[in-house]
Amino acid sequence: MSKYLSRTAMGMLMACAVALPAAAADLRIGLQDDADTLDPTQSRTFAGRLVYTSLCDKLVDINQNVEIVPQLATDWTISDDGMSAVLNLRDDATFHDGTPFNAEAVVYNIERGLTMPESRRKSELASIEKVEATGPYQVTITLKTPDASLMSQFTDRAGMMVSPTAAKAAGADFGLNPVCSGPYKFVERIQQDRIVLEKFAEHRDADKYHFDKLTFLPIPDSTVRLANLRSGDLDMVERMAATDAAPASADPNLNILDVTSLGYISIYVNVGNGPRAETPIGQNKLVRQAFSKAIDREALVQIVYEGMAAAGNQPYSPTSPWYNKDHPVQPRDVEGAKALLKEAGLERVQVELQHPNNPVVAQMMQVIQAMTAEAGFDVTLRATEFATLLSEQSQGNYELSRMNWSGRPDPDGSIHQFKVCGAPQNDMHYCNPKVDELLNKARTVFSFEERKPLYDEALAILADELPIIYLAHEKYVYGLNKKIEGFELYPDGMIRLANVKKVD
Amino acid sequence: MIPYIARRILIALPTLLIVSVIVFLLQKLLPGDPVLALAGEERDPATLEFLRERYGFNDPLVVQYFRWLGHALVGDLGISLRTNQPVLELIGEKLPVTLQLALMSMVFALGIGIPAGIIAAVYKNSVFDWFANFVALSGMSIPNFWLGIMLILLISVNLGWLPASGYEPFFRDPVRSLQTMLMPSFVLGTALAATIMRHTRSSMLTVLRSDYIRTARAKGLSRREVILSHSFRNAVLPIITLTAILFGELMAGAVLTEQIFAIPGFGKLTVDAVFNRDYAVVQGVVLCTAVGFLFINLVADVLYGVFNPRIRNAK
């Protein structure tokens, strides 16, 4: 018997020894939701971006401090008048199908983003007049207007380079079989089940990538995602629910990490979009200020997000260099709020607040309902399914609406398109020529020192007029098996796998 | 039998047509602009207009419907707005998953429900009856998502016996495929077993009280023969109907269970498609489910004949 046992044990050990190297070379990542089409030009989901980070190299990337660093472009210069940019490209990159990466490919990709009818990148690339290859590994971009955010657009999908050969052949169906130049290449996808990538051996940095195969598994239920991580079926999960983070931290086999995102959680106020803007809160900034004052943001992030969000009152989080420190997050002030309402000649204010119908958001809005009630607001909550909420918002059929923004590395991306008169995301129909002037000017100057005072001035006006009431900045929470080493956090929430290893 | 089946299929066609019209109209009645959902964070007006035009949202409803129908008749169910994948291909991907889950769940449901129902009826008001009722009520009252999460925590996380979630195609890795499906089908199956048990019990009780059973007993037939051959055979007809309906419901996809166990079946597909206003997918899946439902009911009708010669021989 004991002989049998020891033989079995030996056998198992040997099996482990044989199996381990293979297992160590696989990484299984649990996603909160499934990606949409895997074409960077057409895609629009966060989950998709997580996959692209390994699949598609970009012209430039960001570092952990949200500064732009080279990726496919080695260096770049912007002309003094800001009307053109010259990008020098690396000469040692190839696409997964063997197509060489060069200036022609960049020209093709940028034009694809600008002209493909299905493109979702047009707003991001809107400032580009034309793009030309001015050398085998050099492109020159001519702009319609100076655009300080141009290079930052290339840190995300607008800067992802796809193989021109594959893209021309597949047209709008490119996403079914994406071909890029990243450290991993596409193998297969089963919708709502998995996306599999394998290592691209010819990648210039192949020795920095230690996994042979990546599997992304969409598992929508956060508890189940965590259960898979704990049982060892997954190595890593992203966007863990705040409620799961605390119990998961107690597990000695897991590492729980978080990073404050570039985005924000906010409430839009309909100040000019159709007849429903004709409300006290839509017409009188004092009422909006009172509403904002009545909210205890610190308590909100503690109660609803269990600390996995940072209180905020601007489009940029308090840790961002772009944050206007002259207008810090204020503590709750119910008396101050009542005084403002009194100044506005009002006792109680009726207002309807629409919000997406998910439990965490609903809870957050209920807390706000209770907080503002003490200051004199009778808030009616209207839980709305998300697609409906979006169209109600753009049609102006709302008074207050709870919205998120995923954020952009450049400050412009989180403010200009929401606050400028007639801008595409300005569902509030907020319009202030002074703000327009400042935000437009901030696009035309390039140094931090020149741009910062312009944003500060605009933020001061916006903090007074409050067309958007900012509440908080979500954190990206990751759960990792302790065996995973070398994972670094980035404020854009992406999973960058260079130098990440699984050790036993 | 063949003319009978042919007649049933002919009757099914208008039903499918009506289903497709209703689903189409209901979707169009939903508030929310599909193009805004499709565009994501991009709000470029030209892109929105292009998408509206490309998917034909600018045309009158009647035109949109007949265009869809015309394509559907030649086997083209359109493409998913979300991923550009052809809907037919998507259905082909999900159908085996949903079918496997439905079949395995039915094995649990029938395997538990029928014996429990028979025992409960035969030993009416005994400890067995009481116990079977208790189990049935628990099966019906415990929410699937709760039982699912508890099972995952117990079986996968603490004991490490089964994978926590996910799916493996049967023909790629049969063992793992069965392993991944075991917990979800148990969760679904136990809930259905309760319903089946209750129906089996009441149906058996009615039959057991009838005169011919008393006659059979009086003839001196064994207890086993009376229960299984005489009583159950007659009691089984309503259970076949019930099973067909339950199976049809399973084919529509078990949304919560699929969500918990991350199974890429019809339920998850449909719900995501509704939220994204992915009309073609919703339309295609509902059509496919309706066909499945009608087919299963046809099978049930045929099975009636197998179990009951009177139906089989009726002209």
PDB file of N, CA and C in Angstrom, chain A residues 374-441:
ATOM      1  N   GLU A 374     -31.789  67.150   3.243  1.00  0.00           N
ATOM      2  CA  GLU A 374     -31.598  67.957   4.454  1.00  0.00           C
ATOM      3  C   GLU A 374     -31.393  69.426   4.132  1.00  0.00           C
ATOM      4  N   ALA A 375     -30.904  69.702   2.922  1.00  0.00           N
ATOM      5  CA  ALA A 375     -30.661  71.096   2.549  1.00  0.00           C
ATOM      6  C   ALA A 375     -31.868  71.723   1.861  1.00  0.00           C
ATOM      7  N   GLY A 376     -32.867  70.903   1.522  1.00  0.00           N
ATOM      8  CA  GLY A 376     -34.065  71.478   0.903  1.00  0.00           C
ATOM      9  C   GLY A 376     -34.381  70.954  -0.494  1.00  0.00           C
ATOM     10  N   PHE A 377     -33.764  69.849  -0.879  1.00  0.00           N
ATOM     11  CA  PHE A 377     -34.064  69.294  -2.202  1.00  0.00           C
ATOM     12  C   PHE A 377     -34.959  68.062  -2.095  1.00  0.00           C
ATOM     13  N   ASP A 378     -36.024  68.051  -2.876  1.00  0.00           N
ATOM     14  CA  ASP A 378     -36.852  66.845  -2.985  1.00  0.00           C
ATOM     15  C   ASP A 378     -36.472  66.158  -4.287  1.00  0.00           C
ATOM     16  N   VAL A 379     -35.560  65.201  -4.168  1.00  0.00           N
ATOM     17  CA  VAL A 379     -35.041  64.550  -5.364  1.00  0.00           C
ATOM     18  C   VAL A 379     -35.872  63.308  -5.679  1.00  0.00           C
ATOM     19  N   THR A 380     -36.404  63.262  -6.893  1.00  0.00           N
ATOM     20  CA  THR A 380     -37.071  62.050  -7.366  1.00  0.00           C
ATOM     21  C   THR A 380     -36.053  61.276  -8.186  1.00  0.00           C
ATOM     22  N   LEU A 381     -35.842  60.014  -7.855  1.00  0.00           N
ATOM     23  CA  LEU A 381     -34.875  59.226  -8.605  1.00  0.00           C
ATOM     24  C   LEU A 381     -35.584  58.480  -9.728  1.00  0.00           C
ATOM     25  N   ARG A 382     -34.969  58.494 -10.898  1.00  0.00           N
ATOM     26  CA  ARG A 382     -35.521  57.725 -12.008  1.00  0.00           C
ATOM     27  C   ARG A 382     -34.436  56.782 -12.534  1.00  0.00           C
ATOM     28  N   ALA A 383     -34.575  55.497 -12.183  1.00  0.00           N
ATOM     29  CA  ALA A 383     -33.605  54.508 -12.659  1.00  0.00           C
ATOM     30  C   ALA A 383     -33.908  54.219 -14.121  1.00  0.00           C
ATOM     31  N   THR A 384     -32.887  54.344 -14.956  1.00  0.00           N
ATOM     32  CA  THR A 384     -33.093  54.221 -16.393  1.00  0.00           C
ATOM     33  C   THR A 384     -32.044  53.287 -16.964  1.00  0.00           C
ATOM     34  N   GLU A 385     -32.475  52.443 -17.847  1.00  0.00           N
ATOM     35  CA  GLU A 385     -31.542  51.547 -18.510  1.00  0.00           C
ATOM     36  C   GLU A 385     -30.588  52.398 -19.367  1.00  0.00           C
ATOM     37  N   PHE A 386     -29.322  51.976 -19.486  1.00  0.00           N
ATOM     38  CA  PHE A 386     -28.277  52.887 -19.945  1.00  0.00           C
ATOM     39  C   PHE A 386     -28.490  53.450 -21.353  1.00  0.00           C
ATOM     40  N   ALA A 387     -28.890  52.596 -22.299  1.00  0.00           N
ATOM     41  CA  ALA A 387     -29.054  53.089 -23.678  1.00  0.00           C
ATOM     42  C   ALA A 387     -30.143  54.166 -23.715  1.00  0.00           C
ATOM     43  N   THR A 388     -31.175  53.982 -22.883  1.00  0.00           N
ATOM     44  CA  THR A 388     -32.251  54.969 -22.814  1.00  0.00           C
ATOM     45  C   THR A 388     -31.738  56.258 -22.193  1.00  0.00           C
ATOM     46  N   LEU A 389     -30.968  56.113 -21.127  1.00  0.00           N
ATOM     47  CA  LEU A 389     -30.413  57.279 -20.455  1.00  0.00           C
ATOM     48  C   LEU A 389     -29.608  58.136 -21.427  1.00  0.00           C
ATOM     49  N   LEU A 390     -28.810  57.474 -22.268  1.00  0.00           N
ATOM     50  CA  LEU A 390     -27.997  58.221 -23.226  1.00  0.00           C
ATOM     51  C   LEU A 390     -28.855  59.043 -24.165  1.00  0.00           C
ATOM     52  N   SER A 391     -29.931  58.432 -24.680  1.00  0.00           N
ATOM     53  CA  SER A 391     -30.701  59.201 -25.654  1.00  0.00           C
ATOM     54  C   SER A 391     -31.564  60.255 -24.977  1.00  0.00           C
ATOM     55  N   GLU A 392     -32.057  59.967 -23.762  1.00  0.00           N
ATOM     56  CA  GLU A 392     -32.786  61.007 -23.019  1.00  0.00           C
ATOM     57  C   GLU A 392     -31.872  62.214 -22.803  1.00  0.00           C
ATOM     58  N   GLN A 393     -30.629  61.908 -22.487  1.00  0.00           N
ATOM     59  CA  GLN A 393     -29.675  62.960 -22.210  1.00  0.00           C
ATOM     60  C   GLN A 393     -29.411  63.810 -23.439  1.00  0.00           C
ATOM     61  N   SER A 394     -29.184  63.147 -24.581  1.00  0.00           N
ATOM     62  CA  SER A 394     -28.845  63.957 -25.754  1.00  0.00           C
ATOM     63  C   SER A 394     -30.066  64.717 -26.258  1.00  0.00           C
ATOM     64  N   GLN A 395     -31.276  64.190 -25.977  1.00  0.00           N
ATOM     65  CA  GLN A 395     -32.486  64.911 -26.395  1.00  0.00           C
ATOM     66  C   GLN A 395     -32.923  65.966 -25.382  1.00  0.00           C
ATOM     67  N   GLY A 396     -32.237  66.018 -24.257  1.00  0.00           N
ATOM     68  CA  GLY A 396     -32.590  67.018 -23.246  1.00  0.00           C
ATOM     69  C   GLY A 396     -33.767  66.626 -22.377  1.00  0.00           C
ATOM     70  N   ASN A 397     -34.151  65.359 -22.405  1.00  0.00           N
ATOM     71  CA  ASN A 397     -35.296  64.934 -21.590  1.00  0.00           C
ATOM     72  C   ASN A 397     -34.825  64.518 -20.194  1.00  0.00           C
ATOM     73  N   TYR A 398     -34.255  65.477 -19.459  1.00  0.00           N
ATOM     74  CA  TYR A 398     -33.785  65.204 -18.096  1.00  0.00           C
ATOM     75  C   TYR A 398     -33.555  66.517 -17.371  1.00  0.00           C
ATOM     76  N   GLU A 399     -33.520  66.440 -16.042  1.00  0.00           N
ATOM     77  CA  GLU A 399     -33.139  67.610 -15.250  1.00  0.00           C
ATOM     78  C   GLU A 399     -31.723  67.411 -14.716  1.00  0.00           C
ATOM     79  N   LEU A 400     -31.539  66.270 -14.018  1.00  0.00           N
ATOM     80  CA  LEU A 400     -30.196  65.885 -13.592  1.00  0.00           C
ATOM     81  C   LEU A 400     -29.951  64.481 -14.123  1.00  0.00           C
ATOM     82  N   SER A 401     -28.723  64.202 -14.531  1.00  0.00           N
ATOM     83  CA  SER A 401     -28.437  62.872 -15.048  1.00  0.00           C
ATOM     84  C   SER A 401     -27.067  62.417 -14.561  1.00  0.00           C
ATOM     85  N   ARG A 402     -27.003  61.210 -14.053  1.00  0.00           N
ATOM     86  CA  ARG A 402     -25.739  60.698 -13.520  1.00  0.00           C
ATOM     87  C   ARG A 402     -24.926  60.101 -14.661  1.00  0.00           C
ATOM     88  N   MET A 403     -23.721  60.640 -14.893  1.00  0.00           N
ATOM     89  CA  MET A 403     -22.875  60.152 -15.984  1.00  0.00           C
ATOM     90  C   MET A 403     -21.438  59.938 -15.535  1.00  0.00           C
ATOM     91  N   ASN A 404     -20.798  59.010 -16.212  1.00  0.00           N
ATOM     92  CA  ASN A 404     -19.377  58.727 -16.003  1.00  0.00           C
ATOM     93  C   ASN A 404     -18.592  59.197 -17.209  1.00  0.00           C
ATOM     94  N   TRP A 405     -17.318  59.449 -17.009  1.00  0.00           N
ATOM     95  CA  TRP A 405     -16.431  59.615 -18.156  1.00  0.00           C
ATOM     96  C   TRP A 405     -15.179  58.803 -17.868  1.00  0.00           C
ATOM     97  N   SER A 406     -14.701  58.092 -18.903  1.00  0.00           N
ATOM     98  CA  SER A 406     -13.568  57.192 -18.683  1.00  0.00           C
ATOM     99  C   SER A 406     -12.251  57.939 -18.559  1.00  0.00           C
ATOM    100  N   GLY A 407     -12.219  59.198 -19.026  1.00  0.00           N
ATOM    101  CA  GLY A 407     -11.015  59.987 -18.872  1.00  0.00           C
ATOM    102  C   GLY A 407     -10.043  59.841 -20.023  1.00  0.00           C
ATOM    103  N   ARG A 408      -9.184  60.813 -20.179  1.00  0.00           N
ATOM    104  CA  ARG A 408      -8.169  60.810 -21.220  1.00  0.00           C
ATOM    105  C   ARG A 408      -6.862  61.280 -20.596  1.00  0.00           C
ATOM    106  N   PRO A 409      -5.737  60.855 -21.179  1.00  0.00           N
ATOM    107  CA  PRO A 409      -4.457  61.291 -20.610  1.00  0.00           C
ATOM    108  C   PRO A 409      -4.264  62.810 -20.689  1.00  0.00           C
ATOM    109  N   ASP A 410      -4.789  63.418 -21.761  1.00  0.00           N
ATOM    110  CA  ASP A 410      -4.630  64.866 -21.893  1.00  0.00           C
ATOM    111  C   ASP A 410      -5.828  65.560 -21.244  1.00  0.00           C
ATOM    112  N   PRO A 411      -5.577  66.669 -20.530  1.00  0.00           N
ATOM    113  CA  PRO A 411      -6.693  67.327 -19.830  1.00  0.00           C
ATOM    114  C   PRO A 411      -7.820  67.736 -20.778  1.00  0.00           C
ATOM    115  N   ASP A 412      -7.465  68.060 -22.015  1.00  0.00           N
ATOM    116  CA  ASP A 412      -8.464  68.501 -22.985  1.00  0.00           C
ATOM    117  C   ASP A 412      -9.581  67.465 -23.149  1.00  0.00           C
ATOM    118  N   GLY A 413      -9.206  66.180 -23.178  1.00  0.00           N
ATOM    119  CA  GLY A 413     -10.170  65.114 -23.466  1.00  0.00           C
ATOM    120  C   GLY A 413     -11.246  64.954 -22.416  1.00  0.00           C
ATOM    121  N   SER A 414     -11.027  65.492 -21.222  1.00  0.00           N
ATOM    122  CA  SER A 414     -12.032  65.346 -20.172  1.00  0.00           C
ATOM    123  C   SER A 414     -12.844  66.604 -19.963  1.00  0.00           C
ATOM    124  N   ILE A 415     -12.592  67.631 -20.769  1.00  0.00           N
ATOM    125  CA  ILE A 415     -13.310  68.877 -20.501  1.00  0.00           C
ATOM    126  C   ILE A 415     -13.846  69.562 -21.764  1.00  0.00           C
ATOM    127  N   HIS A 416     -13.009  69.633 -22.820  1.00  0.00           N
ATOM    128  CA  HIS A 416     -13.384  70.450 -23.974  1.00  0.00           C
ATOM    129  C   HIS A 416     -14.703  70.006 -24.590  1.00  0.00           C
ATOM    130  N   GLN A 417     -14.829  68.710 -24.899  1.00  0.00           N
ATOM    131  CA  GLN A 417     -16.019  68.241 -25.610  1.00  0.00           C
ATOM    132  C   GLN A 417     -17.289  68.247 -24.749  1.00  0.00           C
ATOM    133  N   PHE A 418     -17.147  68.551 -23.453  1.00  0.00           N
ATOM    134  CA  PHE A 418     -18.315  68.597 -22.568  1.00  0.00           C
ATOM    135  C   PHE A 418     -18.761  70.021 -22.275  1.00  0.00           C
ATOM    136  N   LYS A 419     -17.829  70.970 -22.411  1.00  0.00           N
ATOM    137  CA  LYS A 419     -18.108  72.302 -21.890  1.00  0.00           C
ATOM    138  C   LYS A 419     -18.182  73.387 -22.953  1.00  0.00           C
ATOM    139  N   VAL A 420     -17.636  73.111 -24.133  1.00  0.00           N
ATOM    140  CA  VAL A 420     -17.642  74.140 -25.162  1.00  0.00           C
ATOM    141  C   VAL A 420     -19.026  74.177 -25.828  1.00  0.00           C
ATOM    142  N   CYS A 421     -19.483  75.373 -26.194  1.00  0.00           N
ATOM    143  CA  CYS A 421     -20.796  75.539 -26.838  1.00  0.00           C
ATOM    144  C   CYS A 421     -20.938  74.584 -28.016  1.00  0.00           C
ATOM    145  N   GLY A 422     -21.994  73.808 -28.024  1.00  0.00           N
ATOM    146  CA  GLY A 422     -22.292  72.956 -29.172  1.00  0.00           C
ATOM    147  C   GLY A 422     -21.350  71.774 -29.335  1.00  0.00           C
ATOM    148  N   ALA A 423     -20.482  71.518 -28.362  1.00  0.00           N
ATOM    149  CA  ALA A 423     -19.550  70.389 -28.472  1.00  0.00           C
ATOM    150  C   ALA A 423     -20.338  69.071 -28.394  1.00  0.00           C
ATOM    151  N   PRO A 424     -19.786  68.008 -29.016  1.00  0.00           N
ATOM    152  CA  PRO A 424     -20.581  66.787 -29.188  1.00  0.00           C
ATOM    153  C   PRO A 424     -21.100  66.158 -27.889  1.00  0.00           C
ATOM    154  N   GLN A 425     -20.340  66.259 -26.795  1.00  0.00           N
ATOM    155  CA  GLN A 425     -20.803  65.603 -25.565  1.00  0.00           C
ATOM    156  C   GLN A 425     -21.488  66.591 -24.624  1.00  0.00           C
ATOM    157  N   ASN A 426     -21.699  67.803 -25.089  1.00  0.00           N
ATOM    158  CA  ASN A 426     -22.283  68.827 -24.211  1.00  0.00           C
ATOM    159  C   ASN A 426     -23.812  68.666 -24.161  1.00  0.00           C
ATOM    160  N   ASP A 427     -24.264  67.607 -23.486  1.00  0.00           N
ATOM    161  CA  ASP A 427     -25.697  67.338 -23.378  1.00  0.00           C
ATOM    162  C   ASP A 427     -26.388  68.300 -22.413  1.00  0.00           C
ATOM    163  N   MET A 428     -25.597  69.100 -21.693  1.00  0.00           N
ATOM    164  CA  MET A 428     -26.184  70.102 -20.804  1.00  0.00           C
ATOM    165  C   MET A 428     -26.594  71.325 -21.615  1.00  0.00           C
ATOM    166  N   HIS A 429     -25.987  71.476 -22.814  1.00  0.00           N
ATOM    167  CA  HIS A 429     -26.074  72.689 -23.634  1.00  0.00           C
ATOM    168  C   HIS A 429     -25.613  73.895 -22.834  1.00  0.00           C
ATOM    169  N   TYR A 430     -24.498  73.666 -22.121  1.00  0.00           N
ATOM    170  CA  TYR A 430     -23.869  74.749 -21.382  1.00  0.00           C
ATOM    171  C   TYR A 430     -23.097  75.603 -22.376  1.00  0.00           C
ATOM    172  N   CYS A 431     -23.145  76.918 -22.172  1.00  0.00           N
ATOM    173  CA  CYS A 431     -22.488  77.786 -23.126  1.00  0.00           C
ATOM    174  C   CYS A 431     -21.985  79.044 -22.425  1.00  0.00           C
ATOM    175  N   ASN A 432     -20.677  79.202 -22.414  1.00  0.00           N
ATOM    176  CA  ASN A 432     -20.098  80.390 -21.820  1.00  0.00           C
ATOM    177  C   ASN A 432     -18.891  80.775 -22.683  1.00  0.00           C
ATOM    178  N   PRO A 433     -18.989  81.914 -23.403  1.00  0.00           N
ATOM    179  CA  PRO A 433     -17.928  82.287 -24.346  1.00  0.00           C
ATOM    180  C   PRO A 433     -16.551  82.364 -23.693  1.00  0.00           C
ATOM    181  N   LYS A 434     -16.523  82.767 -22.440  1.00  0.00           N
ATOM    182  CA  LYS A 434     -15.231  82.887 -21.759  1.00  0.00           C
ATOM    183  C   LYS A 434     -14.594  81.484 -21.600  1.00  0.00           C
ATOM    184  N   VAL A 435     -15.430  80.529 -21.214  1.00  0.00           N
ATOM    185  CA  VAL A 435     -14.933  79.147 -21.059  1.00  0.00           C
ATOM    186  C   VAL A 435     -14.464  78.621 -22.414  1.00  0.00           C
ATOM    187  N   ASP A 436     -15.251  78.885 -23.447  1.00  0.00           N
ATOM    188  CA  ASP A 436     -14.858  78.449 -24.796  1.00  0.00           C
ATOM    189  C   ASP A 436     -13.490  79.010 -25.169  1.00  0.00           C
ATOM    190  N   GLU A 437     -13.333  80.307 -24.905  1.00  0.00           N
ATOM    191  CA  GLU A 437     -12.090  80.971 -25.267  1.00  0.00           C
ATOM    192  C   GLU A 437     -10.903  80.321 -24.547  1.00  0.00           C
ATOM    193  N   LEU A 438     -11.090  80.072 -23.244  1.00  0.00           N
ATOM    194  CA  LEU A 438      -9.992  79.496 -22.453  1.00  0.00           C
ATOM    195  C   LEU A 438      -9.666  78.073 -22.915  1.00  0.00           C
ATOM    196  N   LEU A 439     -10.719  77.275 -23.107  1.00  0.00           N
ATOM    197  CA  LEU A 439     -10.478  75.869 -23.469  1.00  0.00           C
ATOM    198  C   LEU A 439      -9.916  75.758 -24.884  1.00  0.00           C
ATOM    199  N   ASN A 440     -10.371  76.617 -25.779  1.00  0.00           N
ATOM    200  CA  ASN A 440      -9.822  76.596 -27.136  1.00  0.00           C
ATOM    201  C   ASN A 440      -8.366  77.056 -27.128  1.00  0.00           C
ATOM    202  N   LYS A 441      -8.098  78.065 -26.332  1.00  0.00           N
ATOM    203  CA  LYS A 441      -6.728  78.580 -26.255  1.00  0.00           C
ATOM    204  C   LYS A 441      -5.793  77.504 -25.685  1.00  0.00           C
TER     205      LYS A 441
END
